[in-house]
């Protein structure tokens, strides 16, 4: 079964590359633009909710089958033992703290509900990983329904994501948290005025939706820096940097009143760096760490995406996505925003957590 879905995943990647090559033809681009505009204006209806339900069901089935097939990995025991201690009444201050709130507490809850079974502990990660389809679908639905279904389907049947979700580790939970974070920031970016001028648009910065985003960013930074500093959750900082860049691109820098906005933005960046980023400055091993990224696309990749096959096909797909995002930037900046977030996330892992590569 896993072999079948592995080939299905590869087929979808190849189909995406074919569509990219096909769309590069001039006579196709105009026709595609007309179709894209008509589809993207379609409101949500019953079909979207049925698609989400079907994708959730498919993803859950693929992740939940025989959860006890493999013995716990070494790192899983940390969360499993901590969950056991919590259920026995041990204080949260006296237990293993890494990913305590985003992983261990959900695991403890599932064990309490379903009993002290390994499958119950792993089921928590399966549920969170499956529910990540909801924000993923909503994000891509901003383009059209076909892309939303396509991307969610690839996520549902990806052998690597399925394998990660079946372990009691934070990596299977991250899509759920990161996709919702991306969606919240995307809403903020959409509501940010185009050609922003501080003298006339400053009130838009203090609307309730925008204030909610500020609080969300502050809470996320504080959590990653002070509450859970030992986990890899702080790689989400790269997403904030991407959105900061694209927010600045919407500012009309020819207007002098925006010098005030530039001063405020600069002060916020300096404060954020001193408070949250000073410990993750680029290390002397930066070039060595970047060389590890190249290994991911080599013939003998240590973490190849499927049964030790080469990941060059995935590298080609990423390159095609980048070229297409650049070509579409005049019509919409969303694809370029997505691919930039992807690249910065990969670089963040190579710099800060090079031992995971």
mmCIF file of N, CA and C in Angstrom, residues 43-126:
data_model
loop_
_atom_site.group_PDB
_atom_site.id
_atom_site.type_symbol
_atom_site.label_atom_id
_atom_site.label_comp_id
_atom_site.label_asym_id
_atom_site.label_seq_id
_atom_site.Cartn_x
_atom_site.Cartn_y
_atom_site.Cartn_z
ATOM 1 N N UNK A 43 -17.092 31.402 -5.145
ATOM 2 C CA UNK A 43 -17.251 31.385 -3.684
ATOM 3 C C UNK A 43 -17.208 29.951 -3.151
ATOM 4 N N UNK A 44 -16.976 29.848 -1.861
ATOM 5 C CA UNK A 44 -17.003 28.543 -1.224
ATOM 6 C C UNK A 44 -18.411 27.964 -1.286
ATOM 7 N N UNK A 45 -18.501 26.668 -1.510
ATOM 8 C CA UNK A 45 -19.805 26.011 -1.505
ATOM 9 C C UNK A 45 -19.659 24.599 -0.945
ATOM 10 N N UNK A 46 -20.688 23.801 -1.131
ATOM 11 C CA UNK A 46 -20.719 22.459 -0.563
ATOM 12 C C UNK A 46 -19.590 21.579 -1.078
ATOM 13 N N UNK A 47 -19.152 21.808 -2.317
ATOM 14 C CA UNK A 47 -18.096 20.981 -2.894
ATOM 15 C C UNK A 47 -16.799 21.121 -2.103
ATOM 16 N N UNK A 48 -16.488 22.350 -1.673
ATOM 17 C CA UNK A 48 -15.259 22.568 -0.908
ATOM 18 C C UNK A 48 -15.283 21.792 0.400
ATOM 19 N N UNK A 49 -16.399 21.833 1.088
ATOM 20 C CA UNK A 49 -16.490 21.126 2.367
ATOM 21 C C UNK A 49 -16.443 19.608 2.169
ATOM 22 N N UNK A 50 -17.014 19.123 1.078
ATOM 23 C CA UNK A 50 -16.931 17.699 0.779
ATOM 24 C C UNK A 50 -15.501 17.292 0.444
ATOM 25 N N UNK A 51 -14.798 18.169 -0.280
ATOM 26 C CA UNK A 51 -13.399 17.882 -0.613
ATOM 27 C C UNK A 51 -12.548 17.806 0.649
ATOM 28 N N UNK A 52 -12.738 18.755 1.560
ATOM 29 C CA UNK A 52 -11.978 18.751 2.809
ATOM 30 C C UNK A 52 -12.280 17.490 3.608
ATOM 31 N N UNK A 53 -13.556 17.123 3.697
ATOM 32 C CA UNK A 53 -13.931 15.930 4.454
ATOM 33 C C UNK A 53 -13.301 14.678 3.852
ATOM 34 N N UNK A 54 -13.324 14.563 2.515
ATOM 35 C CA UNK A 54 -12.743 13.399 1.853
ATOM 36 C C UNK A 54 -11.233 13.343 2.053
ATOM 37 N N UNK A 55 -10.579 14.491 1.958
ATOM 38 C CA UNK A 55 -9.125 14.533 2.148
ATOM 39 C C UNK A 55 -8.745 14.203 3.588
ATOM 40 N N UNK A 56 -9.516 14.702 4.530
ATOM 41 C CA UNK A 56 -9.257 14.387 5.937
ATOM 42 C C UNK A 56 -9.402 12.890 6.199
ATOM 43 N N UNK A 57 -10.433 12.305 5.630
ATOM 44 C CA UNK A 57 -10.659 10.878 5.814
ATOM 45 C C UNK A 57 -9.531 10.059 5.216
ATOM 46 N N UNK A 58 -9.117 10.407 3.983
ATOM 47 C CA UNK A 58 -8.020 9.691 3.325
ATOM 48 C C UNK A 58 -6.730 9.805 4.139
ATOM 49 N N UNK A 59 -6.401 11.032 4.555
ATOM 50 C CA UNK A 59 -5.162 11.250 5.306
ATOM 51 C C UNK A 59 -5.187 10.499 6.633
ATOM 52 N N UNK A 60 -6.305 10.511 7.310
ATOM 53 C CA UNK A 60 -6.392 9.840 8.609
ATOM 54 C C UNK A 60 -6.239 8.337 8.457
ATOM 55 N N UNK A 61 -6.860 7.747 7.447
ATOM 56 C CA UNK A 61 -6.758 6.298 7.242
ATOM 57 C C UNK A 61 -5.316 5.897 6.962
ATOM 58 N N UNK A 62 -4.628 6.652 6.088
ATOM 59 C CA UNK A 62 -3.256 6.306 5.730
ATOM 60 C C UNK A 62 -2.298 6.444 6.918
ATOM 61 N N UNK A 63 -2.607 7.331 7.849
ATOM 62 C CA UNK A 63 -1.717 7.571 8.981
ATOM 63 C C UNK A 63 -2.014 6.678 10.184
ATOM 64 N N UNK A 64 -3.225 6.191 10.288
ATOM 65 C CA UNK A 64 -3.645 5.506 11.522
ATOM 66 C C UNK A 64 -3.589 3.984 11.450
ATOM 67 N N UNK A 65 -3.290 3.432 10.290
ATOM 68 C CA UNK A 65 -3.259 1.978 10.156
ATOM 69 C C UNK A 65 -2.057 1.397 10.902
ATOM 70 N N UNK A 66 -2.320 0.467 11.824
ATOM 71 C CA UNK A 66 -1.273 -0.287 12.522
ATOM 72 C C UNK A 66 -0.220 0.643 13.130
ATOM 73 N N UNK A 67 -0.633 1.479 14.045
ATOM 74 C CA UNK A 67 0.267 2.465 14.646
ATOM 75 C C UNK A 67 1.335 1.842 15.535
ATOM 76 N N UNK A 68 1.163 0.601 15.935
ATOM 77 C CA UNK A 68 2.148 -0.045 16.799
ATOM 78 C C UNK A 68 3.075 -0.971 16.028
ATOM 79 N N UNK A 69 3.153 -0.771 14.708
ATOM 80 C CA UNK A 69 3.974 -1.665 13.881
ATOM 81 C C UNK A 69 5.458 -1.525 14.193
ATOM 82 N N UNK A 70 5.888 -0.343 14.622
ATOM 83 C CA UNK A 70 7.307 -0.085 14.899
ATOM 84 C C UNK A 70 7.467 0.277 16.364
ATOM 85 N N UNK A 71 8.520 -0.260 16.994
ATOM 86 C CA UNK A 71 8.803 0.072 18.385
ATOM 87 C C UNK A 71 9.135 1.565 18.504
ATOM 88 N N UNK A 72 8.898 2.147 19.665
ATOM 89 C CA UNK A 72 9.189 3.578 19.834
ATOM 90 C C UNK A 72 10.649 3.900 19.559
ATOM 91 N N UNK A 73 10.862 5.018 18.883
ATOM 92 C CA UNK A 73 12.214 5.507 18.675
ATOM 93 C C UNK A 73 12.748 6.084 19.988
ATOM 94 N N UNK A 74 14.046 6.307 20.032
ATOM 95 C CA UNK A 74 14.672 6.772 21.277
ATOM 96 C C UNK A 74 14.058 8.090 21.754
ATOM 97 N N UNK A 75 13.828 9.018 20.835
ATOM 98 C CA UNK A 75 13.292 10.319 21.222
ATOM 99 C C UNK A 75 11.831 10.245 21.652
ATOM 100 N N UNK A 76 11.124 9.225 21.176
ATOM 101 C CA UNK A 76 9.716 9.100 21.550
ATOM 102 C C UNK A 76 9.556 8.814 23.045
ATOM 103 N N UNK A 77 10.505 8.097 23.620
ATOM 104 C CA UNK A 77 10.390 7.737 25.029
ATOM 105 C C UNK A 77 10.337 8.969 25.934
ATOM 106 N N UNK A 78 10.998 10.049 25.514
ATOM 107 C CA UNK A 78 11.003 11.262 26.328
ATOM 108 C C UNK A 78 9.588 11.787 26.511
ATOM 109 N N UNK A 79 8.822 11.839 25.416
ATOM 110 C CA UNK A 79 7.454 12.332 25.502
ATOM 111 C C UNK A 79 6.530 11.309 26.169
ATOM 112 N N UNK A 80 6.752 10.044 25.874
ATOM 113 C CA UNK A 80 5.899 9.000 26.456
ATOM 114 C C UNK A 80 6.051 8.942 27.971
ATOM 115 N N UNK A 81 7.285 8.961 28.441
ATOM 116 C CA UNK A 81 7.517 8.926 29.889
ATOM 117 C C UNK A 81 7.008 10.197 30.570
ATOM 118 N N UNK A 82 7.169 11.326 29.883
ATOM 119 C CA UNK A 82 6.686 12.584 30.453
ATOM 120 C C UNK A 82 5.165 12.588 30.546
ATOM 121 N N UNK A 83 4.507 12.084 29.514
ATOM 122 C CA UNK A 83 3.046 12.006 29.544
ATOM 123 C C UNK A 83 2.574 11.112 30.695
ATOM 124 N N UNK A 84 3.292 10.016 30.921
ATOM 125 C CA UNK A 84 2.951 9.121 32.029
ATOM 126 C C UNK A 84 3.094 9.829 33.375
ATOM 127 N N UNK A 85 4.180 10.599 33.528
ATOM 128 C CA UNK A 85 4.402 11.326 34.780
ATOM 129 C C UNK A 85 3.314 12.375 35.013
ATOM 130 N N UNK A 86 2.922 13.052 33.951
ATOM 131 C CA UNK A 86 1.881 14.082 34.076
ATOM 132 C C UNK A 86 0.573 13.458 34.544
ATOM 133 N N UNK A 87 0.228 12.309 33.969
ATOM 134 C CA UNK A 87 -1.002 11.629 34.370
ATOM 135 C C UNK A 87 -0.924 11.105 35.800
ATOM 136 N N UNK A 88 0.309 10.913 36.289
ATOM 137 C CA UNK A 88 0.489 10.473 37.677
ATOM 138 C C UNK A 88 0.485 11.637 38.662
ATOM 139 N N UNK A 89 0.407 12.865 38.121
ATOM 140 C CA UNK A 89 0.310 14.025 38.998
ATOM 141 C C UNK A 89 1.579 14.814 39.201
ATOM 142 N N UNK A 90 2.632 14.492 38.459
ATOM 143 C CA UNK A 90 3.884 15.233 38.593
ATOM 144 C C UNK A 90 3.704 16.639 38.028
ATOM 145 N N UNK A 91 4.294 17.615 38.661
ATOM 146 C CA UNK A 91 4.182 19.010 38.223
ATOM 147 C C UNK A 91 4.831 19.209 36.858
ATOM 148 N N UNK A 92 4.267 20.119 36.064
ATOM 149 C CA UNK A 92 4.824 20.419 34.744
ATOM 150 C C UNK A 92 6.216 21.029 34.841
ATOM 151 N N UNK A 93 6.531 21.596 35.984
ATOM 152 C CA UNK A 93 7.851 22.204 36.166
ATOM 153 C C UNK A 93 8.945 21.169 36.397
ATOM 154 N N UNK A 94 8.552 19.915 36.653
ATOM 155 C CA UNK A 94 9.527 18.888 37.004
ATOM 156 C C UNK A 94 9.628 17.779 35.956
ATOM 157 N N UNK A 95 9.172 18.053 34.733
ATOM 158 C CA UNK A 95 9.199 17.030 33.696
ATOM 159 C C UNK A 95 9.966 17.546 32.475
ATOM 160 N N UNK A 96 10.191 16.652 31.518
ATOM 161 C CA UNK A 96 10.862 16.976 30.254
ATOM 162 C C UNK A 96 10.074 18.086 29.558
ATOM 163 N N UNK A 97 10.751 19.213 29.296
ATOM 164 C CA UNK A 97 10.037 20.414 28.868
ATOM 165 C C UNK A 97 9.970 20.617 27.365
ATOM 166 N N UNK A 98 10.803 19.928 26.608
ATOM 167 C CA UNK A 98 10.814 20.168 25.163
ATOM 168 C C UNK A 98 9.478 19.787 24.538
ATOM 169 N N UNK A 99 8.890 20.747 23.813
ATOM 170 C CA UNK A 99 7.598 20.544 23.132
ATOM 171 C C UNK A 99 6.528 20.045 24.092
ATOM 172 N N UNK A 100 6.607 20.485 25.335
ATOM 173 C CA UNK A 100 5.675 20.012 26.353
ATOM 174 C C UNK A 100 4.238 20.363 26.002
ATOM 175 N N UNK A 101 4.010 21.610 25.595
ATOM 176 C CA UNK A 101 2.639 22.083 25.383
ATOM 177 C C UNK A 101 2.080 21.703 24.013
ATOM 178 N N UNK A 102 2.934 21.575 23.030
ATOM 179 C CA UNK A 102 2.421 21.296 21.686
ATOM 180 C C UNK A 102 2.426 19.812 21.345
ATOM 181 N N UNK A 103 3.132 18.992 22.141
ATOM 182 C CA UNK A 103 3.190 17.553 21.852
ATOM 183 C C UNK A 103 2.804 16.720 23.071
ATOM 184 N N UNK A 104 3.528 16.885 24.169
ATOM 185 C CA UNK A 104 3.371 15.985 25.312
ATOM 186 C C UNK A 104 1.988 16.069 25.944
ATOM 187 N N UNK A 105 1.466 17.275 26.126
ATOM 188 C CA UNK A 105 0.139 17.399 26.737
ATOM 189 C C UNK A 105 -0.959 16.782 25.863
ATOM 190 N N UNK A 106 -0.959 17.005 24.527
ATOM 191 C CA UNK A 106 -1.937 16.276 23.701
ATOM 192 C C UNK A 106 -1.788 14.760 23.804
ATOM 193 N N UNK A 107 -0.539 14.286 23.875
ATOM 194 C CA UNK A 107 -0.308 12.841 24.018
ATOM 195 C C UNK A 107 -0.888 12.350 25.338
ATOM 196 N N UNK A 108 -0.662 13.096 26.411
ATOM 197 C CA UNK A 108 -1.202 12.712 27.721
ATOM 198 C C UNK A 108 -2.729 12.662 27.689
ATOM 199 N N UNK A 109 -3.338 13.605 27.001
ATOM 200 C CA UNK A 109 -4.800 13.623 26.892
ATOM 201 C C UNK A 109 -5.312 12.387 26.158
ATOM 202 N N UNK A 110 -4.672 12.019 25.064
ATOM 203 C CA UNK A 110 -5.119 10.853 24.292
ATOM 204 C C UNK A 110 -4.915 9.568 25.093
ATOM 205 N N UNK A 111 -3.835 9.502 25.859
ATOM 206 C CA UNK A 111 -3.609 8.315 26.696
ATOM 207 C C UNK A 111 -4.678 8.222 27.779
ATOM 208 N N UNK A 112 -5.046 9.370 28.335
ATOM 209 C CA UNK A 112 -6.076 9.377 29.371
ATOM 210 C C UNK A 112 -7.419 8.935 28.817
ATOM 211 N N UNK A 113 -7.708 9.315 27.572
ATOM 212 C CA UNK A 113 -8.999 8.987 26.961
ATOM 213 C C UNK A 113 -9.031 7.535 26.481
ATOM 214 N N UNK A 114 -7.956 7.091 25.812
ATOM 215 C CA UNK A 114 -7.975 5.775 25.163
ATOM 216 C C UNK A 114 -7.196 4.703 25.913
ATOM 217 N N UNK A 115 -6.485 5.092 26.959
ATOM 218 C CA UNK A 115 -5.742 4.107 27.727
ATOM 219 C C UNK A 115 -4.257 4.151 27.440
ATOM 220 N N UNK A 116 -3.447 3.498 28.273
ATOM 221 C CA UNK A 116 -1.980 3.523 28.137
ATOM 222 C C UNK A 116 -1.478 2.616 27.017
ATOM 223 N N UNK A 117 -1.749 3.006 25.798
ATOM 224 C CA UNK A 117 -1.332 2.221 24.634
ATOM 225 C C UNK A 117 -0.439 3.078 23.745
ATOM 226 N N UNK A 118 0.492 2.426 23.069
ATOM 227 C CA UNK A 118 1.378 3.158 22.154
ATOM 228 C C UNK A 118 0.574 3.775 21.012
ATOM 229 N N UNK A 119 -0.427 3.037 20.516
ATOM 230 C CA UNK A 119 -1.216 3.574 19.406
ATOM 231 C C UNK A 119 -1.992 4.816 19.832
ATOM 232 N N UNK A 120 -2.403 4.869 21.109
ATOM 233 C CA UNK A 120 -3.130 6.046 21.592
ATOM 234 C C UNK A 120 -2.219 7.265 21.632
ATOM 235 N N UNK A 121 -0.957 7.064 22.058
ATOM 236 C CA UNK A 121 -0.004 8.174 22.106
ATOM 237 C C UNK A 121 0.299 8.680 20.703
ATOM 238 N N UNK A 122 0.465 7.755 19.763
ATOM 239 C CA UNK A 122 0.774 8.156 18.389
ATOM 240 C C UNK A 122 -0.446 8.710 17.665
ATOM 241 N N UNK A 123 -1.608 8.347 18.121
ATOM 242 C CA UNK A 123 -2.835 8.830 17.489
ATOM 243 C C UNK A 123 -2.949 10.350 17.604
ATOM 244 N N UNK A 124 -2.417 10.920 18.667
ATOM 245 C CA UNK A 124 -2.468 12.377 18.830
ATOM 246 C C UNK A 124 -1.768 13.078 17.672
ATOM 247 N N UNK A 125 -0.576 12.605 17.337
ATOM 248 C CA UNK A 125 0.154 13.193 16.218
ATOM 249 C C UNK A 125 -0.551 12.983 14.896
ATOM 250 N N UNK A 126 -1.167 11.820 14.744
ATOM 251 C CA UNK A 126 -1.919 11.536 13.512
ATOM 252 C C UNK A 126 -3.071 12.527 13.342
#
